[in-house]
Coordinates of N, CA and C and ligand atoms in Angstrom, one line a residue:
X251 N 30.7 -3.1 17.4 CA 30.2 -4.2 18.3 C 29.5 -3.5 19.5
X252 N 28.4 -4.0 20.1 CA 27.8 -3.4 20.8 C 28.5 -3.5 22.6
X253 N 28.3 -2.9 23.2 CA 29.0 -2.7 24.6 C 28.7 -3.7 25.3
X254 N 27.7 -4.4 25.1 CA 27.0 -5.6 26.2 C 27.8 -6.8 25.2
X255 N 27.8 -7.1 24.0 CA 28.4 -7.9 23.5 C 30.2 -7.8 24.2
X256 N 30.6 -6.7 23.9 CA 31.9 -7.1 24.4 C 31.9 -7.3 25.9
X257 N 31.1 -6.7 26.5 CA 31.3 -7.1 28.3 C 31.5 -8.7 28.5
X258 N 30.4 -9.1 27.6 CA 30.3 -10.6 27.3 C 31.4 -11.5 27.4
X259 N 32.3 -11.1 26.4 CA 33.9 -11.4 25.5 C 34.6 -11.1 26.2
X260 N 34.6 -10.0 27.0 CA 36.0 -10.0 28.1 C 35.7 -10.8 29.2
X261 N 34.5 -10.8 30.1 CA 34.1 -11.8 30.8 C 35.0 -13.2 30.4
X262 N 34.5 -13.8 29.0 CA 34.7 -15.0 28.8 C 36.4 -15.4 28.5
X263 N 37.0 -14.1 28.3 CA 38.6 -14.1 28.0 C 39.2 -14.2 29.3
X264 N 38.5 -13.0 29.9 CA 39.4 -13.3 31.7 C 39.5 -14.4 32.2
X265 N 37.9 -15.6 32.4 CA 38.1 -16.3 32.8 C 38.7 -17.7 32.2
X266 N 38.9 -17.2 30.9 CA 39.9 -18.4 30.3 C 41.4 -18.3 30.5
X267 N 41.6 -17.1 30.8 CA 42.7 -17.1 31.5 C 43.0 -17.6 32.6
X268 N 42.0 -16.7 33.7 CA 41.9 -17.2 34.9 C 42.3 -19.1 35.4
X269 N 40.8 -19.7 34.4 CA 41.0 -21.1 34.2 C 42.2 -21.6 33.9
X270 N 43.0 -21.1 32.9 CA 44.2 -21.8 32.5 C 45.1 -21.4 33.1
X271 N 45.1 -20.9 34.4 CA 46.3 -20.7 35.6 C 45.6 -21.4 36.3
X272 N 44.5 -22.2 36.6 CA 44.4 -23.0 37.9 C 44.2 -24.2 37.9
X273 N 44.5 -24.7 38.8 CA 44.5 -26.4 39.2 C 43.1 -26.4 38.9
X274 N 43.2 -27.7 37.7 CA 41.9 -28.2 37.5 C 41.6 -29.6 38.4
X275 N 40.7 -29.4 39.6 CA 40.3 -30.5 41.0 C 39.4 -30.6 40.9
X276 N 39.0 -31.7 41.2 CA 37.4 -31.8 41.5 C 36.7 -32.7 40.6
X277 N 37.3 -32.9 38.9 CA 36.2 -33.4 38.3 C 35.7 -32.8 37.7
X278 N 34.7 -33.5 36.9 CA 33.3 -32.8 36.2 C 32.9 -32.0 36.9
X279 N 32.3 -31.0 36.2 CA 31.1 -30.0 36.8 C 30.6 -29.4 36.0
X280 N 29.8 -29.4 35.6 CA 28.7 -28.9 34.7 C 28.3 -27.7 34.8
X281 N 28.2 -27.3 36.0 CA 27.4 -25.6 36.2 C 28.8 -25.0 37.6
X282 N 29.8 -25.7 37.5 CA 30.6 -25.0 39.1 C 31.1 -23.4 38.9
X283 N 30.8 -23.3 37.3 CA 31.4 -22.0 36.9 C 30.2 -21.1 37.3
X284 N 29.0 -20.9 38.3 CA 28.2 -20.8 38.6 C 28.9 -19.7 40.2
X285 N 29.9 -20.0 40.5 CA 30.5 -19.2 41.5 C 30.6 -17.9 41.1
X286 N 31.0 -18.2 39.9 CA 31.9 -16.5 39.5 C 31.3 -15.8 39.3
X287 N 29.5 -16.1 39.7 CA 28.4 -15.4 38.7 C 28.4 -14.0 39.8
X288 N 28.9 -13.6 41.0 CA 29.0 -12.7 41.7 C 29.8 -11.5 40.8
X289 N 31.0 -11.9 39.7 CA 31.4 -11.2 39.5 C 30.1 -10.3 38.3
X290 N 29.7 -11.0 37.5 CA 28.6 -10.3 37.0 C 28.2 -9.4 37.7
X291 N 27.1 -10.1 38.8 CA 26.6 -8.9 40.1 C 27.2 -8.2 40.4
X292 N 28.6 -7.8 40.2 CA 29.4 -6.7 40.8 C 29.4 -6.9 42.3
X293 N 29.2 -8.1 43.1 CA 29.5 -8.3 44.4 C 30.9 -8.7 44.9
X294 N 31.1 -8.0 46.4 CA 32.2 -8.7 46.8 C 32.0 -9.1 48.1
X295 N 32.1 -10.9 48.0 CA 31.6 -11.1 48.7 C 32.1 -11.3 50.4
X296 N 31.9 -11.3 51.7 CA 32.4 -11.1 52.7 C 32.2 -12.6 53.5
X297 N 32.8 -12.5 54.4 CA 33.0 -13.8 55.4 C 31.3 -14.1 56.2
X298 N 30.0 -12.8 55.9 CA 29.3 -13.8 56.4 C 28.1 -13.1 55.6
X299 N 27.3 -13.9 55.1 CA 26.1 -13.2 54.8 C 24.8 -13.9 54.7
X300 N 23.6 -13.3 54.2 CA 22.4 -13.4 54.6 C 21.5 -13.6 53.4
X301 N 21.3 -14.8 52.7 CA 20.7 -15.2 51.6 C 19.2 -14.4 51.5
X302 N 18.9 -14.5 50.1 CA 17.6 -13.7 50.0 C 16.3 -14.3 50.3
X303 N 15.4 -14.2 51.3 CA 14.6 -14.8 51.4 C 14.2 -15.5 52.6
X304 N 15.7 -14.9 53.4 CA 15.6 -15.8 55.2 C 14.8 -14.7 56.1
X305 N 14.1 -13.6 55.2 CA 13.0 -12.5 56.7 C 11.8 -13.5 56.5
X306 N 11.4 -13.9 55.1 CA 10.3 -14.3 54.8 C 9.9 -15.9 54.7
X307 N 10.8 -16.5 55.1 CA 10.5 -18.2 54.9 C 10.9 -18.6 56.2
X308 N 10.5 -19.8 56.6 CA 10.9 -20.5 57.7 C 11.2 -22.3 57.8
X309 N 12.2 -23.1 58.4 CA 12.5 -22.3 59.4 C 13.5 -21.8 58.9
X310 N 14.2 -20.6 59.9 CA 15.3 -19.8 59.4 C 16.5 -20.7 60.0
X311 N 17.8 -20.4 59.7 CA 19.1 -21.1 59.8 C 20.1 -20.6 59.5
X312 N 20.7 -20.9 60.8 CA 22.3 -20.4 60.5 C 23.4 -21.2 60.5
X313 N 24.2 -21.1 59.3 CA 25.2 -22.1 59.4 C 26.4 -21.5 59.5
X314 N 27.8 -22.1 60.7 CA 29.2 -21.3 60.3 C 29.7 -22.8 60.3
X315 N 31.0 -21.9 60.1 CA 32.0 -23.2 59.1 C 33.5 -22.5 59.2
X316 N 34.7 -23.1 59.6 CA 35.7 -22.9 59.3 C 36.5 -23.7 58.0
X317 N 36.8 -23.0 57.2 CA 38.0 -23.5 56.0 C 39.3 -24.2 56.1
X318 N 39.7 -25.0 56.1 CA 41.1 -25.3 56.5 C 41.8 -25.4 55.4
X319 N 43.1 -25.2 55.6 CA 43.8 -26.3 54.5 C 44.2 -27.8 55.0
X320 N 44.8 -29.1 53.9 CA 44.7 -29.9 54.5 C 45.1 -30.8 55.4
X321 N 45.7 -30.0 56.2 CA 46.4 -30.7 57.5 C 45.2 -30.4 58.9
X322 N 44.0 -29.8 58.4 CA 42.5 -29.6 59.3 C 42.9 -28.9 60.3
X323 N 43.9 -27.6 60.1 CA 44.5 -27.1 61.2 C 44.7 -25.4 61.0
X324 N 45.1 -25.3 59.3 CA 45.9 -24.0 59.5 C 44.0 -23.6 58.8
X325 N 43.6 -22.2 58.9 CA 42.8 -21.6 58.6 C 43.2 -21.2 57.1
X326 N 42.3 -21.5 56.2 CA 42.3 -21.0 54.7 C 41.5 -20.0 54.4
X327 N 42.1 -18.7 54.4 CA 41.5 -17.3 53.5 C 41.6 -17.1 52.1
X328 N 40.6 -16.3 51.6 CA 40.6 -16.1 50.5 C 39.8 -16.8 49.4
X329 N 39.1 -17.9 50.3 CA 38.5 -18.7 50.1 C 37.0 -18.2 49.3
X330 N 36.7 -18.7 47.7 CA 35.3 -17.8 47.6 C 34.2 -19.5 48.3
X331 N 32.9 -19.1 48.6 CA 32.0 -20.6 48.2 C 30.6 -19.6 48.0
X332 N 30.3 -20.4 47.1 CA 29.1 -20.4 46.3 C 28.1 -21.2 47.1
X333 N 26.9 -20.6 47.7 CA 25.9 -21.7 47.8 C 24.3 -21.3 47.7
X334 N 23.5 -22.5 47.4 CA 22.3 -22.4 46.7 C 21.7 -23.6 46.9
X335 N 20.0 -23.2 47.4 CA 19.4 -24.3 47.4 C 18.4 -24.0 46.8
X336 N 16.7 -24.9 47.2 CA 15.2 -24.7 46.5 C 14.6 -24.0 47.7
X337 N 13.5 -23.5 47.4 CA 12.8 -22.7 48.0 C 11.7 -24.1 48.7
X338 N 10.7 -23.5 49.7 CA 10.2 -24.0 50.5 C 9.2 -25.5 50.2
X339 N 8.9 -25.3 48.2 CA 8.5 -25.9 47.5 C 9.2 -26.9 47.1
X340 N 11.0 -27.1 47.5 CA 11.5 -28.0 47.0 C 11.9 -27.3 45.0
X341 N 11.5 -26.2 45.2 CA 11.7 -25.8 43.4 C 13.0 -24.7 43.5
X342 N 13.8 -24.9 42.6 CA 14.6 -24.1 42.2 C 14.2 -22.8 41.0
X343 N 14.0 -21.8 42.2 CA 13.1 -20.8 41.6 C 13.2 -19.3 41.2
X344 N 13.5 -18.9 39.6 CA 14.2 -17.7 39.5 C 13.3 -16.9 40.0
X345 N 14.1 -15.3 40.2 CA 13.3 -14.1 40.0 C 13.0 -13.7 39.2
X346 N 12.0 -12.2 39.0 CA 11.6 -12.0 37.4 C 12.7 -11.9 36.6
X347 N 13.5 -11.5 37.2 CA 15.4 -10.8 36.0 C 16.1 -11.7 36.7
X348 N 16.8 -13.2 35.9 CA 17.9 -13.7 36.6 C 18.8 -13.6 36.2
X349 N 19.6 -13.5 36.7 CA 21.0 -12.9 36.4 C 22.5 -14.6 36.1
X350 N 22.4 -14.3 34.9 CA 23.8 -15.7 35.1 C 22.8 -17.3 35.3
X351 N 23.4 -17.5 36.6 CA 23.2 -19.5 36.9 C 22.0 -19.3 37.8
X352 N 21.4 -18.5 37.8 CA 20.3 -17.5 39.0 C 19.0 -18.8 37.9
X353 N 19.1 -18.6 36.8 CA 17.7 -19.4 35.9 C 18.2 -20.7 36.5
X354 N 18.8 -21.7 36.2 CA 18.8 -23.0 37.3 C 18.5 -22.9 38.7
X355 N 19.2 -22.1 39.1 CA 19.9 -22.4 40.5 C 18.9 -21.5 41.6
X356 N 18.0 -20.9 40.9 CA 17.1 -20.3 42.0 C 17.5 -19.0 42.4
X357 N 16.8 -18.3 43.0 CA 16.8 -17.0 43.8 C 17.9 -17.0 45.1
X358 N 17.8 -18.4 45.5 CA 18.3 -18.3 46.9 C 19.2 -18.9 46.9
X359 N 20.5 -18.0 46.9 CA 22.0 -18.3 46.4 C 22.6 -16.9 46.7
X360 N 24.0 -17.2 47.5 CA 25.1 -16.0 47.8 C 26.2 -16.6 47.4
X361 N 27.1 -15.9 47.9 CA 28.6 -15.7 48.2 C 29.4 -15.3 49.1
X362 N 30.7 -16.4 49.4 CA 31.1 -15.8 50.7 C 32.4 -16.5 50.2
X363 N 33.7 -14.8 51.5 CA 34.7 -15.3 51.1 C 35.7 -15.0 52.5
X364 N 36.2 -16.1 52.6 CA 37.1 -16.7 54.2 C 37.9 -15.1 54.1
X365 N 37.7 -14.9 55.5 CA 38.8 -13.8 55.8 C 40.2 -15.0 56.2
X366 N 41.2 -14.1 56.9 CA 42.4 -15.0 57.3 C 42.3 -15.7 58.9
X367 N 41.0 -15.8 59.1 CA 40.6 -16.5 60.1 C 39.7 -18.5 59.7
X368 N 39.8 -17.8 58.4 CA 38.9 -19.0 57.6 C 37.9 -19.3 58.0
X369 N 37.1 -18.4 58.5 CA 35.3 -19.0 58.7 C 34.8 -17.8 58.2
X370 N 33.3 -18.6 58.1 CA 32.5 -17.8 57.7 C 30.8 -18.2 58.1
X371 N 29.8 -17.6 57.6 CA 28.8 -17.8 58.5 C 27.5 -17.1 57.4
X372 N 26.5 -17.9 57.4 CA 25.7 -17.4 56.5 C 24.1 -18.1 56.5
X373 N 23.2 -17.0 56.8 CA 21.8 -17.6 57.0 C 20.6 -17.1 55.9
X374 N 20.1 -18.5 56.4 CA 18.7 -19.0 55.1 C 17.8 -19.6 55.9
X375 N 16.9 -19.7 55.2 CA 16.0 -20.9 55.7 C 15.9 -22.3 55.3
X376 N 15.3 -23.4 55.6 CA 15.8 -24.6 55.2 C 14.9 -25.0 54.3
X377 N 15.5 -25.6 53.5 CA 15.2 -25.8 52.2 C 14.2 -27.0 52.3
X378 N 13.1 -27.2 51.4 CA 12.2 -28.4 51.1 C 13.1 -29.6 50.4
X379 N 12.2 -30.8 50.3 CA 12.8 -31.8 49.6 C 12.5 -31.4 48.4
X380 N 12.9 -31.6 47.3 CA 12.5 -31.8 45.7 C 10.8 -32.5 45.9
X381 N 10.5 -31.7 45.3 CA 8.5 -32.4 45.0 C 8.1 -33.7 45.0
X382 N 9.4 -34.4 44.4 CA 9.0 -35.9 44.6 C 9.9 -36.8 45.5
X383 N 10.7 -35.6 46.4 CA 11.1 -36.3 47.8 C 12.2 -37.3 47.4
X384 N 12.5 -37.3 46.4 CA 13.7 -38.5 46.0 C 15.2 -38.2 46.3
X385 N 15.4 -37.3 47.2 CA 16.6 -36.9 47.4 C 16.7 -36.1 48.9
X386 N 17.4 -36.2 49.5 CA 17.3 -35.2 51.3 C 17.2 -34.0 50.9
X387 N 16.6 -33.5 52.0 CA 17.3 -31.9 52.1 C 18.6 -31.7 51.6
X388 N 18.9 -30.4 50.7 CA 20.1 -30.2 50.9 C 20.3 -28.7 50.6
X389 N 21.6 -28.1 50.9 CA 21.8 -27.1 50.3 C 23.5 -26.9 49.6
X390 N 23.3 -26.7 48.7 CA 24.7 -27.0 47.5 C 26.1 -25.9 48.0
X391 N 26.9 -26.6 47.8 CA 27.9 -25.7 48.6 C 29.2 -25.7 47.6
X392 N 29.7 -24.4 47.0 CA 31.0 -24.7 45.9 C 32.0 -24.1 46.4
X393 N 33.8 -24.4 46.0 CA 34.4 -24.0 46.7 C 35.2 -22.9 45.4
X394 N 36.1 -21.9 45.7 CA 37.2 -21.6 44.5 C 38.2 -21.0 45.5
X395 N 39.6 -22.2 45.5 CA 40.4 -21.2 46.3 C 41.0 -20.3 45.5
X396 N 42.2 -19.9 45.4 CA 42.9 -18.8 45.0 C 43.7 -19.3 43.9
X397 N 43.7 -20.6 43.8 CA 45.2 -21.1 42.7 C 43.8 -22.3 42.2
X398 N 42.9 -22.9 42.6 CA 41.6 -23.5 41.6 C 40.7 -23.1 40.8
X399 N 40.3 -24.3 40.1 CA 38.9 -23.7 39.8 C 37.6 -24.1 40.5
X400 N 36.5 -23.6 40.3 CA 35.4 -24.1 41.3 C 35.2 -25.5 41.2
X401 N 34.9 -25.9 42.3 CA 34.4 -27.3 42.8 C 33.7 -27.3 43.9
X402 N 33.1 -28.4 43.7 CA 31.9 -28.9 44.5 C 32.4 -29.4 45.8
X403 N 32.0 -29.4 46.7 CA 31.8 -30.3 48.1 C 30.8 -31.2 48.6
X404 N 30.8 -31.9 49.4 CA 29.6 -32.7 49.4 C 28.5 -31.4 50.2
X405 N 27.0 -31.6 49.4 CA 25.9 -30.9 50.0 C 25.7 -30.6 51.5
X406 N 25.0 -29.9 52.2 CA 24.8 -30.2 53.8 C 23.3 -30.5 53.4
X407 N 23.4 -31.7 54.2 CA 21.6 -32.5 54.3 C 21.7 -32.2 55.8
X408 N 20.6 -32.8 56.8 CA 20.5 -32.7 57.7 C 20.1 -33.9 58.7
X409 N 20.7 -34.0 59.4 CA 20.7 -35.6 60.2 C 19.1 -35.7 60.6
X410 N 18.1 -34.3 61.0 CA 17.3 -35.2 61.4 C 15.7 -35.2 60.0
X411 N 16.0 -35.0 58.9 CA 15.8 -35.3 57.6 C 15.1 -36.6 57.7
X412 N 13.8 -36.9 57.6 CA 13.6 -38.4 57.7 C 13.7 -39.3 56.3
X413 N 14.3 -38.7 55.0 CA 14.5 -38.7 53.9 C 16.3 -39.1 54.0
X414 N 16.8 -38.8 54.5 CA 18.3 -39.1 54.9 C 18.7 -40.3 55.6
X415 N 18.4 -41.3 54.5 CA 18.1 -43.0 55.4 C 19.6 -43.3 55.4
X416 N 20.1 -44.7 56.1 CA 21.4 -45.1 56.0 C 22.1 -44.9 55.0
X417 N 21.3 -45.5 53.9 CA 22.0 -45.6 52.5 C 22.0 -44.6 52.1
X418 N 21.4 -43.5 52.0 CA 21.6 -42.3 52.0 C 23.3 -41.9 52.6
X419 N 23.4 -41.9 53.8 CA 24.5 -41.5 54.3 C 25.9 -42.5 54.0
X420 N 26.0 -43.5 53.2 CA 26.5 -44.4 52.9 C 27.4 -43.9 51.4
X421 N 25.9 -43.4 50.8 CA 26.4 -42.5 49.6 C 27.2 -41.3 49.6
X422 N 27.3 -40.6 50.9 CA 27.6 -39.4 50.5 C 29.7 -39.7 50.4
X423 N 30.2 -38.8 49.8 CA 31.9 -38.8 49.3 C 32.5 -37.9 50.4
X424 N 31.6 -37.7 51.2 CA 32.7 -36.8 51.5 C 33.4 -35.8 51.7
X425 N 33.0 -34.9 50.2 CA 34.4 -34.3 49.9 C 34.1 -32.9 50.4
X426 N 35.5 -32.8 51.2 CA 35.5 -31.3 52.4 C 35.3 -31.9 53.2
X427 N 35.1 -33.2 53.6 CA 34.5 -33.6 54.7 C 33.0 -33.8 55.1
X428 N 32.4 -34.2 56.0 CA 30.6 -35.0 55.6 C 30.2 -33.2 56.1
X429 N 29.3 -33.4 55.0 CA 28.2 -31.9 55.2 C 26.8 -32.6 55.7
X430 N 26.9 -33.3 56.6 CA 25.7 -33.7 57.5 C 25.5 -32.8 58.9
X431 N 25.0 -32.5 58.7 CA 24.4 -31.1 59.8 C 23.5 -31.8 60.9
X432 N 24.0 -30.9 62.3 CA 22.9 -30.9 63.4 C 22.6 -29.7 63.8
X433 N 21.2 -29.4 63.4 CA 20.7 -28.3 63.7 C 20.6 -28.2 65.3
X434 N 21.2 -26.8 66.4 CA 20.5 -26.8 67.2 C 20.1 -25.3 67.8
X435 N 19.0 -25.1 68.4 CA 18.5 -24.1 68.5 C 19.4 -23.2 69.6
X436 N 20.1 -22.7 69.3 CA 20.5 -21.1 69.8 C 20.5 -19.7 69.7
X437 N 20.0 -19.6 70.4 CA 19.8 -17.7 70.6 C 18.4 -17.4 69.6
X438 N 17.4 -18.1 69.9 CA 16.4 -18.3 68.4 C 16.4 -18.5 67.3
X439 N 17.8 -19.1 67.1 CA 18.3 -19.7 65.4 C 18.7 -21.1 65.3
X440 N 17.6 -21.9 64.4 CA 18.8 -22.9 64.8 C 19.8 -22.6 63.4
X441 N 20.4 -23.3 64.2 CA 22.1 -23.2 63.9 C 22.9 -24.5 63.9
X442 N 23.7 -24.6 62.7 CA 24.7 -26.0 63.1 C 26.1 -25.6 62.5
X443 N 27.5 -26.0 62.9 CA 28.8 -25.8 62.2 C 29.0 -27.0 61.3
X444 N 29.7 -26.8 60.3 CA 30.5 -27.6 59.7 C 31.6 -26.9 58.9
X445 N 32.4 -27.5 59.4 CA 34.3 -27.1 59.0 C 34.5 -28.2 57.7
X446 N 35.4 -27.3 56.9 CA 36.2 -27.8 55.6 C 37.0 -28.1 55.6
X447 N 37.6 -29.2 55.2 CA 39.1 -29.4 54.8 C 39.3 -29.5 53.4
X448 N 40.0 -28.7 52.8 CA 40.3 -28.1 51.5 C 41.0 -29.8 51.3
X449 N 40.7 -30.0 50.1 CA 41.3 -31.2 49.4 C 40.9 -32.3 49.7
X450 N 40.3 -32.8 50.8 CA 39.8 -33.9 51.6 C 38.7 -34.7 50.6
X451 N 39.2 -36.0 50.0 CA 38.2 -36.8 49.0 C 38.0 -35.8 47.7
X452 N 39.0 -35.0 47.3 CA 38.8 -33.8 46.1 C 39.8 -35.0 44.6
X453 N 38.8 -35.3 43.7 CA 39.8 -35.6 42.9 C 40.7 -35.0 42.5
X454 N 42.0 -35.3 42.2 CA 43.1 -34.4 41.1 C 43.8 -33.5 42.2
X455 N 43.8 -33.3 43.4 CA 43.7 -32.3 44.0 C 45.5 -32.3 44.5
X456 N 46.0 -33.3 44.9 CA 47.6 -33.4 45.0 C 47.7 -33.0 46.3
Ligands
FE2_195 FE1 19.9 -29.8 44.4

């Protein structure tokens, strides 16, 4: 058997193990297995980093965020989150070699993982609407704590989004808490926080 074929096969064994020790939360998800794609990259990921693409696009943006567990109090480490948006076109856009969920999910996507302080901090530029504008700004945000599997949280859109109408914000669940953002300009970044609460509107989650 060839060496890349088994790399393949143990990948897919670990994480069936992995999976079958963790709290399945969250629901459907179709692509949430899209976090782990760091392990491929041989990345590890740190509490703050700097997506590909934030020298050359604008505008630039910084987001921090503290993790909680769910009493919105104690700091949650160890925390991995996956996040990924479209490029300035609104297109979710590979590179020439994509690696894993990289063909969907675009170029412009990291990974970050809560020290025992539970925040973290990580800049991009802000993302376009989809081409035909049918949806806000957003940028996709996944969580995997240590005893889960990956799950979704609600997107961060941005309050001053003129695409982000009532009903828009009417729709959103919630979950982690609203990922509606206020950008404000500091130190020549803008910048907005939004804090997690681990479980908060998470189905199955107990
Ligand atoms: Fe999207």
């Amino acid at each position: 058997m060839r060496p890349f074929l088994i790399a393949i096969l143990l990948i897919i064994f670990q994480n069936t193990i992995t999976f079958s020790q963790s709290r399945q939360v969250g629901g459907p998800c179709e692509d949430c297995e899209a976090l782990l794609d760091y392990k491929l990259l041989n990345r590890s990921p740190n509490a703050v980093d700097t997506l590909p693409g934030f020298y050359k696009n604008e505008p630039k943006i910084k987001i921090t965020g503290t993790v909680y567990h769910r009493d919105g109090k104690t700091p949650a480490s160890n925390v991995f989150l996956y996040i990924y948006h479209v490029d300035r076109n609104g297109l979710y856009q590979a590179s020439d070699q994509p690696v894993g969920w990289e063909k969907r999910h675009g170029q412009y996507r990291t990974w970050l993982k809560t020290g025992s302080d539970g925040k973290f901090t990580f800049y991009t530029f802000r993302p376009a609407a989809y081409p035909r504008r049918q949806e806000p700004e957003h940028i996709h945000i996944y969580l995997k704590e240590p005893d889960t599997i990956p799950y979704y949280i609600d997107n961060y859109i941005f309050d001053s989004d003129p695409l982000l109408t009532e009903d828009e914000k009417q729709m959103q669940k919630n979950r982690g808490g609203s990922g509606i953002i206020k950008l404000k300009l500091e130190n020549g970044i803008w910048t907005a926080n939004r804090d997690i609460i681990l479980g908060l509107n998470i189905p199955n989650y107990n």
